[in-house]
mmCIF file of C-alpha atoms in Angstrom:
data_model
loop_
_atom_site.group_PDB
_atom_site.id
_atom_site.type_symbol
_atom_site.label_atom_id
_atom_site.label_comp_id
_atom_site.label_asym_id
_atom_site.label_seq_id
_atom_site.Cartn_x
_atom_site.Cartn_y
_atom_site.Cartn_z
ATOM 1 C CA UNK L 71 -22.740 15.979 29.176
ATOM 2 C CA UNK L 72 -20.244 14.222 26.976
ATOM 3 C CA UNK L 73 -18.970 17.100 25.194
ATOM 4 C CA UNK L 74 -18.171 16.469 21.558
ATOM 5 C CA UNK L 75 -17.875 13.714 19.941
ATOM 6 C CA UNK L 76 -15.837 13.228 16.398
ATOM 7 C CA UNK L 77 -15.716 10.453 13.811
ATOM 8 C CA UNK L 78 -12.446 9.822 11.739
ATOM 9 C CA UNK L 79 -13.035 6.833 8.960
ATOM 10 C CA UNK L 80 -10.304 4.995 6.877
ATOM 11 C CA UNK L 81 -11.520 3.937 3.660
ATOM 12 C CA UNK L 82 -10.598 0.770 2.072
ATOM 13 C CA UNK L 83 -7.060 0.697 0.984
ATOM 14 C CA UNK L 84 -6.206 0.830 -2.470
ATOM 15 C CA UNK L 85 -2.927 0.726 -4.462
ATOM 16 C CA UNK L 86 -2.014 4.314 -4.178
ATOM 17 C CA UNK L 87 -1.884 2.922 -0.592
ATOM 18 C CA UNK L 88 0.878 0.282 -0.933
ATOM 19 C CA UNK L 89 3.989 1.704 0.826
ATOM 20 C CA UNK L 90 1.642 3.273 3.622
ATOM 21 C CA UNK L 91 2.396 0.951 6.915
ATOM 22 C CA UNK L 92 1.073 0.641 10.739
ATOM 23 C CA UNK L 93 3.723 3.147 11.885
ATOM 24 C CA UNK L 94 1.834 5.869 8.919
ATOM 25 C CA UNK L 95 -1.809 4.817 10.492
ATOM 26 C CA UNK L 96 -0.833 5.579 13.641
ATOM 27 C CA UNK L 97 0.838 9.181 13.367
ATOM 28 C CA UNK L 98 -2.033 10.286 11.259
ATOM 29 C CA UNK L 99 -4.471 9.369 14.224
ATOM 30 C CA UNK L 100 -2.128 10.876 16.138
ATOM 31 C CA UNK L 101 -1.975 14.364 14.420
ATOM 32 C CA UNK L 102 -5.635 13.763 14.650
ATOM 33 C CA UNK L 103 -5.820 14.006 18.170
ATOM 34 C CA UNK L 104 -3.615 16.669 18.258
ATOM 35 C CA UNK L 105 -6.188 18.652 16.578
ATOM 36 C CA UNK L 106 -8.554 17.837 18.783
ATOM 37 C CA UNK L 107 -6.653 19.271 21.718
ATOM 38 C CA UNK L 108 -4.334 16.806 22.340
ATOM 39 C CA UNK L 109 -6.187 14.736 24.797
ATOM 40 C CA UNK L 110 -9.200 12.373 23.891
ATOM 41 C CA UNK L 111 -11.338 9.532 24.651
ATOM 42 C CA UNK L 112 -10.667 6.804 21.846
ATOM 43 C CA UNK L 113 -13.355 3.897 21.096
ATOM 44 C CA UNK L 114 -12.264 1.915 17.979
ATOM 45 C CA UNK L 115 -14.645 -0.409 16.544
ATOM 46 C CA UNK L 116 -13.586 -3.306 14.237
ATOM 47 C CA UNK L 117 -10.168 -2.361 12.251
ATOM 48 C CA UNK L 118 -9.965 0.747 14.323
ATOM 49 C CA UNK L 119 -9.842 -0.856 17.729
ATOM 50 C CA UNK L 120 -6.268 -2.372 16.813
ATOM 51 C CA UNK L 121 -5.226 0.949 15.528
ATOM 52 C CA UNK L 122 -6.614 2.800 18.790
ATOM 53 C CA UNK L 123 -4.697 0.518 20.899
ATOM 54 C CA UNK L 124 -1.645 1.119 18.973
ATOM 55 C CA UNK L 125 -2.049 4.956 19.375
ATOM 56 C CA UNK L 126 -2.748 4.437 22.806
ATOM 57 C CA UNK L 127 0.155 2.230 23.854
ATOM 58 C CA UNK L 128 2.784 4.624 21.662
ATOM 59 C CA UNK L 129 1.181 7.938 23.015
ATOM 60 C CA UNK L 130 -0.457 7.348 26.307
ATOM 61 C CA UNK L 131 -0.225 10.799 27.459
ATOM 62 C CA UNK L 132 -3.161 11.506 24.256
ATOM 63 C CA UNK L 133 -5.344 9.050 25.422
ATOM 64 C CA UNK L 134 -7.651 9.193 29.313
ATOM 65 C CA UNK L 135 -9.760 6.199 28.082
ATOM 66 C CA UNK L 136 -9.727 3.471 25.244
ATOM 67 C CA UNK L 137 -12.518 1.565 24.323
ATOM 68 C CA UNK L 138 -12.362 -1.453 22.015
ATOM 69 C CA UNK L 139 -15.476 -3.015 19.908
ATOM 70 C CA UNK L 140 -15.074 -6.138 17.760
ATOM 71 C CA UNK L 141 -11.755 -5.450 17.096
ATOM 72 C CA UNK L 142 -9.124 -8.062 16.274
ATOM 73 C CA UNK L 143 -7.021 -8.227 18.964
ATOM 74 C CA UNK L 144 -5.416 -10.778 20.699
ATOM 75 C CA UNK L 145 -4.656 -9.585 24.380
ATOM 76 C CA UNK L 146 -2.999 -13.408 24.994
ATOM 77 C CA UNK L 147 -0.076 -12.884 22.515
ATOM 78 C CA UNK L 148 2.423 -11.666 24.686
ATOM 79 C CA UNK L 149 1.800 -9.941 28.427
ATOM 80 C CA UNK L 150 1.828 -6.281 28.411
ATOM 81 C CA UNK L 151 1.477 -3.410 30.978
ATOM 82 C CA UNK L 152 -1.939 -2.044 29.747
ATOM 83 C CA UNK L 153 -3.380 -5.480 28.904
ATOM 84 C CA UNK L 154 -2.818 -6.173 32.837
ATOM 85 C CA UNK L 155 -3.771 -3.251 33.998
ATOM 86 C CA UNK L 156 -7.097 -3.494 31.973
ATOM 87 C CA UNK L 157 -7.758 -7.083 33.344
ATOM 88 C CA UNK L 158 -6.584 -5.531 36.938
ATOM 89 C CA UNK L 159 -9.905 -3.324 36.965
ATOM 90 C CA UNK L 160 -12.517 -6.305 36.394
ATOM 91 C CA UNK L 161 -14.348 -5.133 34.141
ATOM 92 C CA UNK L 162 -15.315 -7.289 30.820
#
């Protein structure tokens, strides 16, 4: 009943890489989404949670729910909207 489900992996960076930034990351997950209808369901696990919530927080109309795993955030660094919104709901 979940519908489908699709799997976009970044491989390790190498130097070909080196003037590719945050701001790159994010608009090619965004043009991924687009692909996929414009409207998705993001869980990021690890490297990819950060870069899911930065999609999410730039283009909020893409994303109805973001899931994050392991990933390396720190929610404390500054107050946000979504981060109190998310603590708003209770759930951990």
């Amino acid at each position: 009943g979940l519908g489908d489900v699709n799997l976009l992996e970044w491989k390790s960076a190498t130097g070909r890489d080196g003037s590719r930034g945050i701001d790159d990351l994010v608009a090619d997950l965004s043009l991924a989404v687009d692909d996929l209808g414009g409207h998705v369901d993001l869980l990021g696990l690890c490297q990819g949670g950060w870069l899911s919530l930065m999609a999410a927080s730039r283009h909020p109309a893409k994303v109805r729910r973001l899931a994050l795993v392991g990933a390396p955030v720190d929610l404390d660094a500054c107050s946000s909207i979504l981060v109190d919104r998310a603590r708003a709901t209770g759930a951990t």
